[in-house]
């Protein structure tokens, strides 16, 4: 089974990326053929002011992937923009996608509503689910690990593959969504989701002192004004994190019991959480530093991945071009 998945290089990764994506990738690569890519074209969807920083972000992001267990000997790791076939298939699929179909994608509708009265959404925002479909179809992806918010995009991708088959006889797999069992990791400020824009994250690259500072500032039970006031554990970000990061279950259950009874303060609960998070992150930090220190080795990993990705992409585009143009010069039929 071939798995295809990508991640936008938009800055440092946080622990939510580990639980939401990276541990799933590391597990999938052990049993399936995996293509994992840095989706740098997608950065232009909403970050026009930052393309000059993307190169550095790609290197750091891939270092994080490897530190979290993604193995370049098992998986193909590459950069989207280094494989020009992505944009070619994107354009071909665009010829089959009515504008109304794209306007009904929930993420586009939400963003268009947010911008209403101020500006018109850019075409990149309307078309990025098309590019996602091309990203998967180019490698004949059968399975795509996604969160629930991306399921509509996979439905669109399947419809486009069917349209390509009906219009031109091109046989490509209809990609299926693999819903990840990622826990909902709330932000350190108590918001429902971690966000780099809000900086309510614990980053994989944070050093021990930074982790301690972020944990000390974490949102807890707002009604608990003193340590002797009984507190709520359920939904409390500090205990959500304890459940994920602290392997000492007896300690966690003791803290929960005392918190509910008003016999432990936030200082002790957070100190023990910071210790657990740092113990979890320390081997990842070491591995990340090793990967980044070997810049030439990282470049070789990406170069090798790009070449393997291009081989697969060329094969798919050759099939599509042949279907569109037969053996004529049209669409490169007589030039390749």
Tab-separated table of C-alpha atoms in Angstrom:
chain	number	residue	atom	x	y	z
A	1	UNK	CA	0.000	0.000	0.000
A	2	UNK	CA	1.359	3.404	-0.943
A	3	UNK	CA	0.974	6.235	1.579
A	4	UNK	CA	1.394	9.894	0.597
A	5	UNK	CA	1.419	12.796	3.040
A	6	UNK	CA	2.942	16.247	3.307
A	7	UNK	CA	3.462	19.077	5.746
A	8	UNK	CA	3.854	22.791	5.098
A	9	UNK	CA	7.216	24.244	6.190
A	10	UNK	CA	5.982	27.299	8.072
A	11	UNK	CA	8.236	27.349	11.123
A	12	UNK	CA	9.159	25.127	14.062
A	13	UNK	CA	7.113	22.003	14.754
A	14	UNK	CA	5.469	21.476	18.121
A	15	UNK	CA	4.405	18.475	20.172
A	16	UNK	CA	0.983	18.581	18.530
A	17	UNK	CA	2.680	17.687	15.231
A	18	UNK	CA	4.318	14.698	16.906
A	19	UNK	CA	1.071	13.258	18.281
A	20	UNK	CA	-1.035	14.334	15.311
A	21	UNK	CA	1.198	13.321	12.408
A	22	UNK	CA	4.752	12.171	12.997
A	23	UNK	CA	4.202	9.141	15.188
A	24	UNK	CA	1.643	7.941	12.603
A	25	UNK	CA	4.167	8.388	9.792
A	26	UNK	CA	6.809	6.480	11.756
A	27	UNK	CA	4.378	3.587	12.251
A	28	UNK	CA	3.141	3.515	8.638
A	29	UNK	CA	6.640	3.378	7.136
A	30	UNK	CA	7.279	0.038	8.835
A	31	UNK	CA	4.611	-1.705	6.763
A	32	UNK	CA	3.923	0.443	3.707
A	33	UNK	CA	5.644	2.355	0.925
A	34	UNK	CA	5.609	5.992	2.081
A	35	UNK	CA	6.184	9.312	0.335
A	36	UNK	CA	6.509	12.236	2.772
A	37	UNK	CA	7.112	15.706	1.376
A	38	UNK	CA	7.732	19.290	2.435
A	39	UNK	CA	4.757	21.065	0.852
A	40	UNK	CA	6.507	24.335	0.102
A	41	UNK	CA	4.238	25.401	-2.789
A	42	UNK	CA	1.381	25.349	-0.294
A	43	UNK	CA	3.137	27.975	1.822
A	44	UNK	CA	2.193	30.555	-0.818
A	45	UNK	CA	-1.488	29.921	-0.092
A	46	UNK	CA	-1.484	32.340	2.834
A	47	UNK	CA	2.117	33.374	3.557
A	48	UNK	CA	3.183	35.558	0.643
A	49	UNK	CA	5.581	37.537	2.816
A	50	UNK	CA	7.681	34.563	3.927
A	51	UNK	CA	8.951	32.498	0.953
A	52	UNK	CA	12.556	33.532	1.605
A	53	UNK	CA	12.506	31.693	4.929
A	54	UNK	CA	11.117	28.427	3.577
A	55	UNK	CA	14.490	26.823	2.771
A	56	UNK	CA	15.624	27.003	6.380
A	57	UNK	CA	12.240	25.822	7.619
A	58	UNK	CA	12.397	22.791	5.317
A	59	UNK	CA	15.733	21.671	6.756
A	60	UNK	CA	14.591	22.112	10.340
A	61	UNK	CA	11.273	20.404	9.650
A	62	UNK	CA	12.905	17.376	8.042
A	63	UNK	CA	15.339	17.191	10.959
A	64	UNK	CA	12.316	17.069	13.271
A	65	UNK	CA	10.759	14.305	11.160
A	66	UNK	CA	13.878	12.192	11.427
A	67	UNK	CA	14.238	12.904	15.142
A	68	UNK	CA	10.657	11.659	15.622
A	69	UNK	CA	11.341	8.375	13.862
A	70	UNK	CA	10.755	8.982	10.157
A	71	UNK	CA	13.475	6.893	8.509
A	72	UNK	CA	14.903	8.099	5.158
A	73	UNK	CA	15.969	4.503	4.469
A	74	UNK	CA	12.333	3.373	4.637
A	75	UNK	CA	10.404	6.414	3.407
A	76	UNK	CA	10.883	8.782	0.467
A	77	UNK	CA	11.471	12.259	1.950
A	78	UNK	CA	11.465	15.090	-0.582
A	79	UNK	CA	10.586	18.696	-1.376
A	80	UNK	CA	7.419	19.346	-3.377
A	81	UNK	CA	8.734	22.231	-5.488
A	82	UNK	CA	11.755	20.167	-6.611
A	83	UNK	CA	9.350	17.908	-8.534
A	84	UNK	CA	7.814	20.101	-11.270
A	85	UNK	CA	5.292	17.418	-12.187
A	86	UNK	CA	3.192	18.514	-9.178
A	87	UNK	CA	2.216	21.750	-10.920
A	88	UNK	CA	1.688	20.040	-14.274
A	89	UNK	CA	-0.794	17.525	-12.890
A	90	UNK	CA	-2.365	20.320	-10.826
A	91	UNK	CA	-3.138	22.188	-14.049
A	92	UNK	CA	-4.539	19.112	-15.754
A	93	UNK	CA	-6.824	18.343	-12.810
A	94	UNK	CA	-7.849	22.009	-12.780
A	95	UNK	CA	-9.300	21.548	-16.264
A	96	UNK	CA	-11.693	18.973	-14.807
A	97	UNK	CA	-12.783	20.830	-11.655
A	98	UNK	CA	-15.747	23.230	-11.855
A	99	UNK	CA	-15.286	26.400	-9.855
A	100	UNK	CA	-18.449	25.637	-7.897
A	101	UNK	CA	-16.975	22.354	-6.693
A	102	UNK	CA	-13.963	24.170	-5.267
A	103	UNK	CA	-16.072	26.921	-3.716
A	104	UNK	CA	-17.971	24.292	-1.720
A	105	UNK	CA	-14.837	23.040	0.059
A	106	UNK	CA	-15.422	23.914	3.755
A	107	UNK	CA	-12.005	25.467	4.354
A	108	UNK	CA	-12.433	27.785	1.371
A	109	UNK	CA	-15.938	28.793	2.455
A	110	UNK	CA	-14.688	29.604	5.945
A	111	UNK	CA	-11.805	31.737	4.692
A	112	UNK	CA	-13.975	33.494	2.091
A	113	UNK	CA	-16.499	34.353	4.821
A	114	UNK	CA	-13.705	35.711	7.012
A	115	UNK	CA	-12.475	37.985	4.197
A	116	UNK	CA	-15.939	39.068	3.001
A	117	UNK	CA	-16.150	42.812	2.486
A	118	UNK	CA	-12.383	43.308	2.801
A	119	UNK	CA	-10.788	41.501	-0.117
A	120	UNK	CA	-11.337	38.720	-2.614
A	121	UNK	CA	-9.653	35.382	-1.782
A	122	UNK	CA	-6.621	34.590	-3.922
A	123	UNK	CA	-6.854	31.819	-6.510
A	124	UNK	CA	-4.252	29.857	-4.547
A	125	UNK	CA	-6.744	29.549	-1.694
A	126	UNK	CA	-9.450	28.315	-4.061
A	127	UNK	CA	-7.080	25.972	-5.863
A	128	UNK	CA	-5.004	24.492	-3.070
A	129	UNK	CA	-7.254	21.414	-2.630
A	130	UNK	CA	-6.580	20.815	-6.346
A	131	UNK	CA	-2.848	20.921	-5.695
A	132	UNK	CA	-3.340	18.529	-2.768
A	133	UNK	CA	-5.152	16.151	-5.098
A	134	UNK	CA	-2.267	16.360	-7.566
A	135	UNK	CA	0.235	15.784	-4.748
A	136	UNK	CA	-1.413	12.446	-3.966
A	137	UNK	CA	-2.401	11.306	-7.455
A	138	UNK	CA	1.104	11.959	-8.807
A	139	UNK	CA	2.468	9.143	-6.645
A	140	UNK	CA	-0.593	6.915	-7.089
A	141	UNK	CA	-1.294	7.334	-3.405
A	142	UNK	CA	-3.770	4.859	-1.986
A	143	UNK	CA	-3.918	6.099	1.595
A	144	UNK	CA	-3.516	9.573	3.066
A	145	UNK	CA	-3.328	10.031	6.850
A	146	UNK	CA	-5.414	13.106	7.673
A	147	UNK	CA	-7.363	14.784	10.414
A	148	UNK	CA	-11.113	15.203	10.161
A	149	UNK	CA	-10.751	18.739	8.767
A	150	UNK	CA	-9.069	17.324	5.630
A	151	UNK	CA	-11.615	14.607	4.800
A	152	UNK	CA	-13.471	16.905	2.377
A	153	UNK	CA	-10.228	17.436	0.462
A	154	UNK	CA	-9.797	13.678	0.010
A	155	UNK	CA	-13.364	13.413	-1.261
A	156	UNK	CA	-12.501	16.069	-3.836
A	157	UNK	CA	-9.323	14.192	-4.792
A	158	UNK	CA	-11.285	10.979	-5.363
A	159	UNK	CA	-13.815	12.808	-7.541
A	160	UNK	CA	-11.021	14.336	-9.630
A	161	UNK	CA	-9.384	10.940	-10.139
A	162	UNK	CA	-12.737	9.588	-11.322
A	163	UNK	CA	-13.166	12.533	-13.702
A	164	UNK	CA	-9.659	11.975	-15.091
A	165	UNK	CA	-10.550	8.341	-15.718
A	166	UNK	CA	-13.859	9.157	-17.417
A	167	UNK	CA	-12.430	11.986	-19.527
A	168	UNK	CA	-9.122	10.478	-20.597
A	169	UNK	CA	-9.011	6.839	-19.501
A	170	UNK	CA	-6.221	7.414	-16.958
A	171	UNK	CA	-6.341	4.786	-14.203
A	172	UNK	CA	-5.137	6.142	-10.874
A	173	UNK	CA	-6.073	4.939	-7.371
A	174	UNK	CA	-8.858	6.741	-5.539
A	175	UNK	CA	-7.064	7.810	-2.341
A	176	UNK	CA	-8.667	6.847	0.954
A	177	UNK	CA	-8.432	8.869	4.151
A	178	UNK	CA	-6.738	7.247	7.111
A	179	UNK	CA	-8.117	9.124	10.092
A	180	UNK	CA	-5.407	9.428	12.711
A	181	UNK	CA	-6.202	8.686	16.341
A	182	UNK	CA	-4.424	11.840	17.456
A	183	UNK	CA	-5.487	13.204	20.839
A	184	UNK	CA	-6.688	16.789	20.865
A	185	UNK	CA	-3.716	18.613	22.317
A	186	UNK	CA	-4.951	21.924	23.692
A	187	UNK	CA	-2.790	25.016	23.631
A	188	UNK	CA	-0.826	26.018	26.703
A	189	UNK	CA	-3.217	28.980	27.029
A	190	UNK	CA	-6.239	26.693	27.248
A	191	UNK	CA	-7.406	27.299	23.676
A	192	UNK	CA	-8.781	24.297	21.830
A	193	UNK	CA	-5.763	23.945	19.546
A	194	UNK	CA	-2.067	24.686	19.453
A	195	UNK	CA	-1.180	27.442	17.004
A	196	UNK	CA	2.189	28.814	15.976
A	197	UNK	CA	0.497	32.159	15.312
A	198	UNK	CA	-0.674	32.281	18.937
A	199	UNK	CA	2.610	30.814	20.240
A	200	UNK	CA	0.640	28.628	22.650
A	201	UNK	CA	2.836	25.621	21.875
A	202	UNK	CA	5.649	23.541	23.245
A	203	UNK	CA	8.037	23.164	20.318
A	204	UNK	CA	10.058	20.052	19.605
A	205	UNK	CA	13.147	22.272	19.485
A	206	UNK	CA	12.543	24.029	22.840
A	207	UNK	CA	15.394	23.607	25.322
A	208	UNK	CA	14.763	22.444	28.884
A	209	UNK	CA	14.570	25.950	30.363
A	210	UNK	CA	12.086	27.079	27.717
A	211	UNK	CA	9.886	24.054	28.352
A	212	UNK	CA	9.881	24.829	32.074
A	213	UNK	CA	8.909	28.439	31.359
A	214	UNK	CA	6.097	27.445	29.024
A	215	UNK	CA	4.744	24.864	31.470
A	216	UNK	CA	4.847	27.342	34.366
A	217	UNK	CA	2.665	29.676	32.335
A	218	UNK	CA	0.114	27.038	31.375
A	219	UNK	CA	-3.572	27.609	31.831
A	220	UNK	CA	-5.183	25.482	34.561
A	221	UNK	CA	-8.527	25.581	36.395
A	222	UNK	CA	-9.423	29.322	36.496
A	223	UNK	CA	-11.756	28.830	39.485
A	224	UNK	CA	-8.958	27.475	41.652
A	225	UNK	CA	-7.513	30.554	43.338
A	226	UNK	CA	-5.550	28.707	46.049
A	227	UNK	CA	-3.870	25.329	46.440
A	228	UNK	CA	-6.387	24.244	49.088
A	229	UNK	CA	-9.381	24.772	46.754
A	230	UNK	CA	-10.559	21.535	45.046
A	231	UNK	CA	-9.867	21.708	41.319
A	232	UNK	CA	-11.133	20.162	38.094
A	233	UNK	CA	-8.922	17.635	36.342
A	234	UNK	CA	-11.076	16.858	33.296
A	235	UNK	CA	-10.141	19.137	30.410
A	236	UNK	CA	-7.447	20.825	32.470
A	237	UNK	CA	-4.531	21.362	30.047
A	238	UNK	CA	-1.911	20.481	32.665
A	239	UNK	CA	-3.472	17.059	33.209
A	240	UNK	CA	-4.140	16.524	29.499
A	241	UNK	CA	-0.385	16.909	29.052
A	242	UNK	CA	0.398	14.695	32.052
A	243	UNK	CA	-1.658	11.907	30.488
A	244	UNK	CA	0.356	12.174	27.271
A	245	UNK	CA	3.863	12.821	28.518
A	246	UNK	CA	4.187	11.381	32.018
A	247	UNK	CA	4.877	7.623	31.942
A	248	UNK	CA	4.639	7.387	35.748
A	249	UNK	CA	0.942	6.533	35.945
A	250	UNK	CA	0.969	6.225	39.725
A	251	UNK	CA	2.331	9.768	40.027
A	252	UNK	CA	-0.279	11.116	37.622
A	253	UNK	CA	-3.170	9.465	39.455
A	254	UNK	CA	-1.832	10.725	42.804
A	255	UNK	CA	-1.625	14.285	41.452
A	256	UNK	CA	-5.168	14.062	40.078
A	257	UNK	CA	-6.569	12.786	43.370
A	258	UNK	CA	-4.844	15.474	45.421
A	259	UNK	CA	-5.813	18.191	42.917
A	260	UNK	CA	-9.480	17.232	43.167
A	261	UNK	CA	-9.229	17.329	46.963
A	262	UNK	CA	-7.317	20.612	47.153
A	263	UNK	CA	-4.151	19.039	48.540
A	264	UNK	CA	-1.624	20.002	45.880
A	265	UNK	CA	-0.662	23.299	44.286
A	266	UNK	CA	-0.166	24.149	40.628
A	267	UNK	CA	3.547	24.665	41.253
A	268	UNK	CA	4.138	20.992	42.083
A	269	UNK	CA	1.835	19.731	39.315
A	270	UNK	CA	3.586	21.891	36.711
A	271	UNK	CA	7.089	21.094	37.949
A	272	UNK	CA	6.449	17.386	37.537
A	273	UNK	CA	4.912	17.982	34.119
A	274	UNK	CA	7.925	19.998	32.939
A	275	UNK	CA	10.201	17.184	34.077
A	276	UNK	CA	8.121	14.627	32.125
A	277	UNK	CA	7.969	16.756	28.960
A	278	UNK	CA	11.720	17.356	29.040
A	279	UNK	CA	12.386	13.637	29.505
A	280	UNK	CA	10.208	12.967	26.464
A	281	UNK	CA	11.839	15.653	24.307
A	282	UNK	CA	15.490	15.133	25.254
A	283	UNK	CA	16.240	12.212	22.868
A	284	UNK	CA	14.398	14.054	20.088
A	285	UNK	CA	16.457	17.196	20.707
A	286	UNK	CA	19.707	15.206	20.555
A	287	UNK	CA	18.759	13.461	17.315
A	288	UNK	CA	17.570	16.725	15.769
A	289	UNK	CA	20.868	18.419	16.618
A	290	UNK	CA	22.799	15.531	15.058
A	291	UNK	CA	20.828	15.764	11.808
A	292	UNK	CA	21.245	19.542	11.536
A	293	UNK	CA	24.951	19.343	12.374
A	294	UNK	CA	25.476	17.059	9.367
A	295	UNK	CA	24.285	19.515	6.737
A	296	UNK	CA	25.742	17.539	3.847
A	297	UNK	CA	24.057	14.375	5.077
A	298	UNK	CA	20.712	16.151	5.240
A	299	UNK	CA	21.186	17.464	1.696
A	300	UNK	CA	21.944	13.919	0.496
A	301	UNK	CA	18.764	12.624	2.134
A	302	UNK	CA	16.710	15.261	0.328
A	303	UNK	CA	18.515	14.805	-2.989
A	304	UNK	CA	17.988	11.057	-2.872
A	305	UNK	CA	14.338	11.499	-1.943
A	306	UNK	CA	13.766	14.049	-4.697
A	307	UNK	CA	15.227	11.724	-7.301
A	308	UNK	CA	13.068	8.815	-6.154
A	309	UNK	CA	10.007	11.049	-6.121
A	310	UNK	CA	10.761	12.355	-9.613
A	311	UNK	CA	11.057	8.805	-10.961
A	312	UNK	CA	7.558	8.001	-9.713
A	313	UNK	CA	6.193	11.381	-10.851
A	314	UNK	CA	7.624	11.044	-14.371
A	315	UNK	CA	6.023	7.638	-14.727
A	316	UNK	CA	2.587	8.962	-13.763
A	317	UNK	CA	2.853	12.056	-15.976
A	318	UNK	CA	3.950	9.921	-18.917
A	319	UNK	CA	0.723	7.937	-18.556
A	320	UNK	CA	-1.374	11.090	-18.287
A	321	UNK	CA	0.331	12.793	-21.240
A	322	UNK	CA	-0.097	9.703	-23.391
A	323	UNK	CA	-3.797	9.600	-22.555
A	324	UNK	CA	-4.211	13.277	-23.405
A	325	UNK	CA	-2.126	13.368	-26.565
A	326	UNK	CA	-1.606	9.833	-27.734
A	327	UNK	CA	1.568	9.496	-29.796
A	328	UNK	CA	1.376	12.981	-31.263
A	329	UNK	CA	3.542	15.932	-30.318
A	330	UNK	CA	0.590	17.356	-28.344
A	331	UNK	CA	1.288	17.371	-24.620
A	332	UNK	CA	4.799	16.122	-25.243
A	333	UNK	CA	3.714	12.824	-26.733
A	334	UNK	CA	6.373	12.953	-29.410
A	335	UNK	CA	9.066	14.757	-27.430
A	336	UNK	CA	9.760	12.369	-24.523
